[in-house]
Amino acid sequence: MIDSVCSLCVSSLVISVEGLPRPTIIIPEQHILIEGDDEDNPYVAKVIRLFGDGDGEQMKAVVQWFVRVSEVPLSKLKLLGREPHPQEIFHYQGRICDDEVNVESILRPVQVTVACVHPKVLGHKMCTNITTDVKSIKFKNYFSFAVCLIRNLLDNQQDLNSDGEDEDEFVPSQKELNGEEEILVKKGRGTTAVFRTPRSKQKTHSLTRTPRKNPNKKQIMPGTPRTPHQATPSIPCRSLPTRQPANILEEARARLHVSSVPESLPCREQEFQDIYSFVESKIIDGTGGCMYISGVPGTGKTATVHEVMRCLQHAADVDEIPTFHFIEINGMKMTDPHQAYVQILQNLTGQKATPDHAAALLDKRFNNPAPRKQTTVLLVDELDLLWTRKQNVMYNLFDWPTQRHARLVVLTIANTMDLPERIMINRVASRLGLTRMSFQPYSFKQLQQIIMSRLNKVKAFEEDALQLVSRKVAALSGDARRCLDICRRATEICEHSTTNPSATGLVGMSHVMEALNEMFSSAYITAIKCASMQEQLFLRAVIAEFRRLGLEEATFQQVFVQHQALCRLEGLQPISVSEGLAVCQRLGACRLLLLEPSRLGVLQRVRLNVSQDDVLYALKAD
């Protein structure tokens, strides 16, 4: 860090750096290191000019930024047509990158020179056959670099020296022999530059072109297995190619699988456009925001957002919008809600930390300015599973995008429309100003269109059969995934049917009805149909409370309030608490509900042991 500013002028800046005995002069056209998010990898820039206000209290520098290989998108690195060096850097010209920095953020100067490459080497077909010896060093505890000593390893020296010129074309420069360590840098088109940091005389070594035997090298006995360097585990190739579908029904079954990527995303065009416009505007403006996306399961929320991010990533790759960092976390995949902090930090910086430390680092990152901060787009799926007693995880996810310097866009997905208000109460709802997007359940026509789009002209279903399954699922939940599962099962029944084969060889009404009966005729559904009136009402109360909370569990006390309301709605006499507990215990004994120990009484937690669709189907069937 800079200790003090000794003198200020238009043409130069003198600074004192901790660990260096004498002041350091910063002038225009000089390369410098600037403090960044990662202490071990500071930003690299070149000073263009220095300026300050009238009284000289605030001094700033206009800089030209460079980026490291690790910061360049993979799609851009492919344009090089070669493998970049780990220490190579490139000119950076971001649209929203601030080229003015405070001089207090300057760490130290760094010398950059152009590496000389012989013209014959450049013109020879073997000129890219260069290797680099790398070793790590630490300098004054400020930054780590790798020392790159470039040696020419051209295999065919006779071709290069056929005209009788000197054999040693790639002689180290005088500065290399004087003990200066160089780091390969890319500067402009066709030229290469290097970082250089002076070494002490005790560590100065001249380069030699004759390899020397190391007397301390451990001798490897014959037959000793060698450990390969940079070994990477790999999956062996298939001995046989994957089996192609043998008939139309097999092909239809593969296309209807929920994991199959469809060629298009029908029936969600407007939602796609709204989400795309929201995120695109935030990335271009360099601002933050939060969108809350809600809807019942199987309505295309996650698939639509993934398609939006794919299109935005393509737009960034072709320089239509600034580059951004996309991170996705899922509440279903976490053992504890506070693990969200750990996953976000690791995806953002590669750093591992405890949940508390990660939360503190993220809070610092999103509340403080940085000269070269990219917009981060964070997708939080299954948000309702990140609920905590203090509600701090959800609060931070909704609060960070509102900070001035965050450049954070958060897309949250949940099943309940008003989850922020019900979970966060008044703490957040009054000031967050969320942008909301609601995905309505699919209608039977939309479900039919989704199936037809998946099949893509593969004629495997009779038209009446498709309409039947679409109407059945739309009447229950509008869940497209359940519709696809029923259709796949119907193709299996049709393919193996011997007693009732279809005259056309296609999936007909009878096959769909059999699949529907299988899906909705389990022992659990039979138990629900045979349950008493109060037990059925209690199951309805459980579902109503789950949807109200946006969670998959509730206490008996919460469910009992819903049960009493349903009793009044049905014109029945509400039961007492003890009778309600008895009803709950009977449903638990049938394994329709999962219950905590009964000693907790009205505070015991209740969960469904069957899907909500199965419960609704059993109750509506009567």
mmCIF file of N, CA, C and O in Angstrom, residues 211-249:
data_model
loop_
_atom_site.group_PDB
_atom_site.id
_atom_site.type_symbol
_atom_site.label_atom_id
_atom_site.label_comp_id
_atom_site.label_asym_id
_atom_site.label_seq_id
_atom_site.Cartn_x
_atom_site.Cartn_y
_atom_site.Cartn_z
ATOM 1 N N PRO A 211 22.497 -28.396 -21.663
ATOM 2 C CA PRO A 211 21.861 -28.967 -20.471
ATOM 3 C C PRO A 211 22.907 -29.566 -19.549
ATOM 4 O O PRO A 211 23.894 -30.151 -19.994
ATOM 5 N N ARG A 212 22.704 -29.425 -18.260
ATOM 6 C CA ARG A 212 23.648 -29.888 -17.260
ATOM 7 C C ARG A 212 23.023 -30.985 -16.427
ATOM 8 O O ARG A 212 21.868 -30.891 -16.030
ATOM 9 N N LYS A 213 23.795 -32.017 -16.145
ATOM 10 C CA LYS A 213 23.286 -33.116 -15.340
ATOM 11 C C LYS A 213 23.178 -32.667 -13.889
ATOM 12 O O LYS A 213 24.087 -32.050 -13.347
ATOM 13 N N ASN A 214 22.042 -32.972 -13.283
ATOM 14 C CA ASN A 214 21.812 -32.595 -11.886
ATOM 15 C C ASN A 214 22.301 -33.739 -10.985
ATOM 16 O O ASN A 214 21.715 -34.821 -10.994
ATOM 17 N N PRO A 215 23.370 -33.526 -10.196
ATOM 18 C CA PRO A 215 23.886 -34.638 -9.372
ATOM 19 C C PRO A 215 22.928 -35.033 -8.272
ATOM 20 O O PRO A 215 23.012 -36.120 -7.740
ATOM 21 N N ASN A 216 22.005 -34.117 -7.907
ATOM 22 C CA ASN A 216 21.088 -34.435 -6.814
ATOM 23 C C ASN A 216 19.814 -35.121 -7.290
ATOM 24 O O ASN A 216 18.936 -35.435 -6.500
ATOM 25 N N LYS A 217 19.672 -35.298 -8.579
ATOM 26 C CA LYS A 217 18.460 -35.897 -9.112
ATOM 27 C C LYS A 217 18.361 -37.362 -8.706
ATOM 28 O O LYS A 217 19.311 -38.116 -8.818
ATOM 29 N N LYS A 218 17.200 -37.734 -8.225
ATOM 30 C CA LYS A 218 16.990 -39.099 -7.758
ATOM 31 C C LYS A 218 17.003 -40.064 -8.932
ATOM 32 O O LYS A 218 16.331 -39.835 -9.941
ATOM 33 N N GLN A 219 17.782 -41.121 -8.825
ATOM 34 C CA GLN A 219 17.847 -42.116 -9.879
ATOM 35 C C GLN A 219 16.613 -43.006 -9.830
ATOM 36 O O GLN A 219 16.235 -43.492 -8.776
ATOM 37 N N ILE A 220 16.002 -43.210 -10.988
ATOM 38 C CA ILE A 220 14.811 -44.040 -11.072
ATOM 39 C C ILE A 220 15.226 -45.432 -11.520
ATOM 40 O O ILE A 220 15.862 -45.599 -12.562
ATOM 41 N N MET A 221 14.924 -46.412 -10.717
ATOM 42 C CA MET A 221 15.300 -47.785 -11.010
ATOM 43 C C MET A 221 14.435 -48.322 -12.143
ATOM 44 O O MET A 221 13.274 -47.934 -12.304
ATOM 45 N N PRO A 222 14.967 -49.220 -12.943
ATOM 46 C CA PRO A 222 14.163 -49.838 -14.006
ATOM 47 C C PRO A 222 12.947 -50.538 -13.434
ATOM 48 O O PRO A 222 13.021 -51.197 -12.403
ATOM 49 N N GLY A 223 11.817 -50.377 -14.095
ATOM 50 C CA GLY A 223 10.586 -51.011 -13.654
ATOM 51 C C GLY A 223 9.775 -50.167 -12.694
ATOM 52 O O GLY A 223 8.664 -50.537 -12.337
ATOM 53 N N THR A 224 10.355 -49.014 -12.236
ATOM 54 C CA THR A 224 9.616 -48.145 -11.327
ATOM 55 C C THR A 224 8.567 -47.359 -12.119
ATOM 56 O O THR A 224 8.915 -46.720 -13.110
ATOM 57 N N PRO A 225 7.318 -47.402 -11.703
ATOM 58 C CA PRO A 225 6.292 -46.663 -12.456
ATOM 59 C C PRO A 225 6.515 -45.166 -12.331
ATOM 60 O O PRO A 225 6.845 -44.648 -11.269
ATOM 61 N N ARG A 226 6.359 -44.438 -13.422
ATOM 62 C CA ARG A 226 6.514 -42.992 -13.440
ATOM 63 C C ARG A 226 5.151 -42.330 -13.310
ATOM 64 O O ARG A 226 4.205 -42.738 -13.958
ATOM 65 N N THR A 227 5.067 -41.296 -12.487
ATOM 66 C CA THR A 227 3.833 -40.532 -12.345
ATOM 67 C C THR A 227 3.784 -39.478 -13.438
ATOM 68 O O THR A 227 4.681 -38.632 -13.525
ATOM 69 N N PRO A 228 2.791 -39.485 -14.315
ATOM 70 C CA PRO A 228 2.740 -38.492 -15.402
ATOM 71 C C PRO A 228 2.495 -37.103 -14.849
ATOM 72 O O PRO A 228 1.745 -36.918 -13.893
ATOM 73 N N HIS A 229 3.167 -36.102 -15.445
ATOM 74 C CA HIS A 229 2.964 -34.717 -15.042
ATOM 75 C C HIS A 229 1.641 -34.209 -15.593
ATOM 76 O O HIS A 229 1.267 -34.502 -16.730
ATOM 77 N N GLN A 230 0.925 -33.407 -14.793
ATOM 78 C CA GLN A 230 -0.359 -32.839 -15.188
ATOM 79 C C GLN A 230 -1.325 -33.924 -15.657
ATOM 80 O O GLN A 230 -1.987 -33.802 -16.687
ATOM 81 N N ALA A 231 -1.369 -35.022 -14.889
ATOM 82 C CA ALA A 231 -2.250 -36.121 -15.255
ATOM 83 C C ALA A 231 -3.698 -35.696 -15.088
ATOM 84 O O ALA A 231 -4.070 -35.077 -14.100
ATOM 85 N N THR A 232 -4.526 -35.996 -16.075
ATOM 86 C CA THR A 232 -5.944 -35.641 -16.047
ATOM 87 C C THR A 232 -6.773 -36.894 -16.237
ATOM 88 O O THR A 232 -6.593 -37.608 -17.227
ATOM 89 N N PRO A 233 -7.665 -37.211 -15.284
ATOM 90 C CA PRO A 233 -8.512 -38.393 -15.467
ATOM 91 C C PRO A 233 -9.430 -38.214 -16.664
ATOM 92 O O PRO A 233 -9.929 -37.121 -16.927
ATOM 93 N N SER A 234 -9.638 -39.288 -17.385
ATOM 94 C CA SER A 234 -10.474 -39.209 -18.582
ATOM 95 C C SER A 234 -11.415 -40.402 -18.625
ATOM 96 O O SER A 234 -11.179 -41.419 -17.974
ATOM 97 N N ILE A 235 -12.486 -40.229 -19.370
ATOM 98 C CA ILE A 235 -13.468 -41.289 -19.558
ATOM 99 C C ILE A 235 -13.142 -42.008 -20.860
ATOM 100 O O ILE A 235 -12.988 -41.366 -21.906
ATOM 101 N N PRO A 236 -12.984 -43.326 -20.825
ATOM 102 C CA PRO A 236 -12.639 -44.032 -22.064
ATOM 103 C C PRO A 236 -13.745 -43.911 -23.095
ATOM 104 O O PRO A 236 -14.919 -43.735 -22.771
ATOM 105 N N CYS A 237 -13.335 -43.981 -24.345
ATOM 106 C CA CYS A 237 -14.306 -43.882 -25.437
ATOM 107 C C CYS A 237 -15.202 -45.120 -25.444
ATOM 108 O O CYS A 237 -14.827 -46.202 -24.986
ATOM 109 N N ARG A 238 -16.391 -44.937 -25.990
ATOM 110 C CA ARG A 238 -17.319 -46.056 -26.101
ATOM 111 C C ARG A 238 -16.764 -47.100 -27.059
ATOM 112 O O ARG A 238 -16.237 -46.770 -28.124
ATOM 113 N N SER A 239 -16.886 -48.357 -26.667
ATOM 114 C CA SER A 239 -16.465 -49.428 -27.577
ATOM 115 C C SER A 239 -17.452 -49.567 -28.730
ATOM 116 O O SER A 239 -17.087 -49.941 -29.835
ATOM 117 N N LEU A 240 -18.710 -49.243 -28.445
ATOM 118 C CA LEU A 240 -19.757 -49.272 -29.476
ATOM 119 C C LEU A 240 -20.529 -47.967 -29.430
ATOM 120 O O LEU A 240 -20.700 -47.372 -28.372
ATOM 121 N N PRO A 241 -20.984 -47.459 -30.567
ATOM 122 C CA PRO A 241 -21.780 -46.232 -30.561
ATOM 123 C C PRO A 241 -23.119 -46.464 -29.875
ATOM 124 O O PRO A 241 -23.593 -47.596 -29.745
ATOM 125 N N THR A 242 -23.715 -45.366 -29.402
ATOM 126 C CA THR A 242 -25.020 -45.474 -28.753
ATOM 127 C C THR A 242 -26.048 -46.008 -29.745
ATOM 128 O O THR A 242 -26.011 -45.699 -30.937
ATOM 129 N N ARG A 243 -26.947 -46.804 -29.215
ATOM 130 C CA ARG A 243 -27.941 -47.449 -30.080
ATOM 131 C C ARG A 243 -28.958 -46.427 -30.573
ATOM 132 O O ARG A 243 -29.497 -45.643 -29.802
ATOM 133 N N GLN A 244 -29.191 -46.416 -31.853
ATOM 134 C CA GLN A 244 -30.174 -45.528 -32.443
ATOM 135 C C GLN A 244 -31.575 -46.097 -32.219
ATOM 136 O O GLN A 244 -31.752 -47.308 -32.092
ATOM 137 N N PRO A 245 -32.601 -45.213 -32.150
ATOM 138 C CA PRO A 245 -33.970 -45.705 -31.974
ATOM 139 C C PRO A 245 -34.353 -46.689 -33.079
ATOM 140 O O PRO A 245 -34.114 -46.457 -34.262
ATOM 141 N N ALA A 246 -34.942 -47.811 -32.637
ATOM 142 C CA ALA A 246 -35.288 -48.858 -33.606
ATOM 143 C C ALA A 246 -36.601 -48.567 -34.323
ATOM 144 O O ALA A 246 -36.847 -49.105 -35.403
ATOM 145 N N ASN A 247 -37.475 -47.750 -33.713
ATOM 146 C CA ASN A 247 -38.760 -47.458 -34.337
ATOM 147 C C ASN A 247 -39.222 -46.071 -33.900
ATOM 148 O O ASN A 247 -38.543 -45.374 -33.131
ATOM 149 N N ILE A 248 -40.384 -45.702 -34.391
ATOM 150 C CA ILE A 248 -40.917 -44.368 -34.110
ATOM 151 C C ILE A 248 -41.205 -44.190 -32.624
ATOM 152 O O ILE A 248 -40.965 -43.117 -32.053
ATOM 153 N N LEU A 249 -41.709 -45.241 -31.971
ATOM 154 C CA LEU A 249 -42.056 -45.120 -30.560
ATOM 155 C C LEU A 249 -40.818 -44.899 -29.696
ATOM 156 O O LEU A 249 -40.854 -44.118 -28.734
#
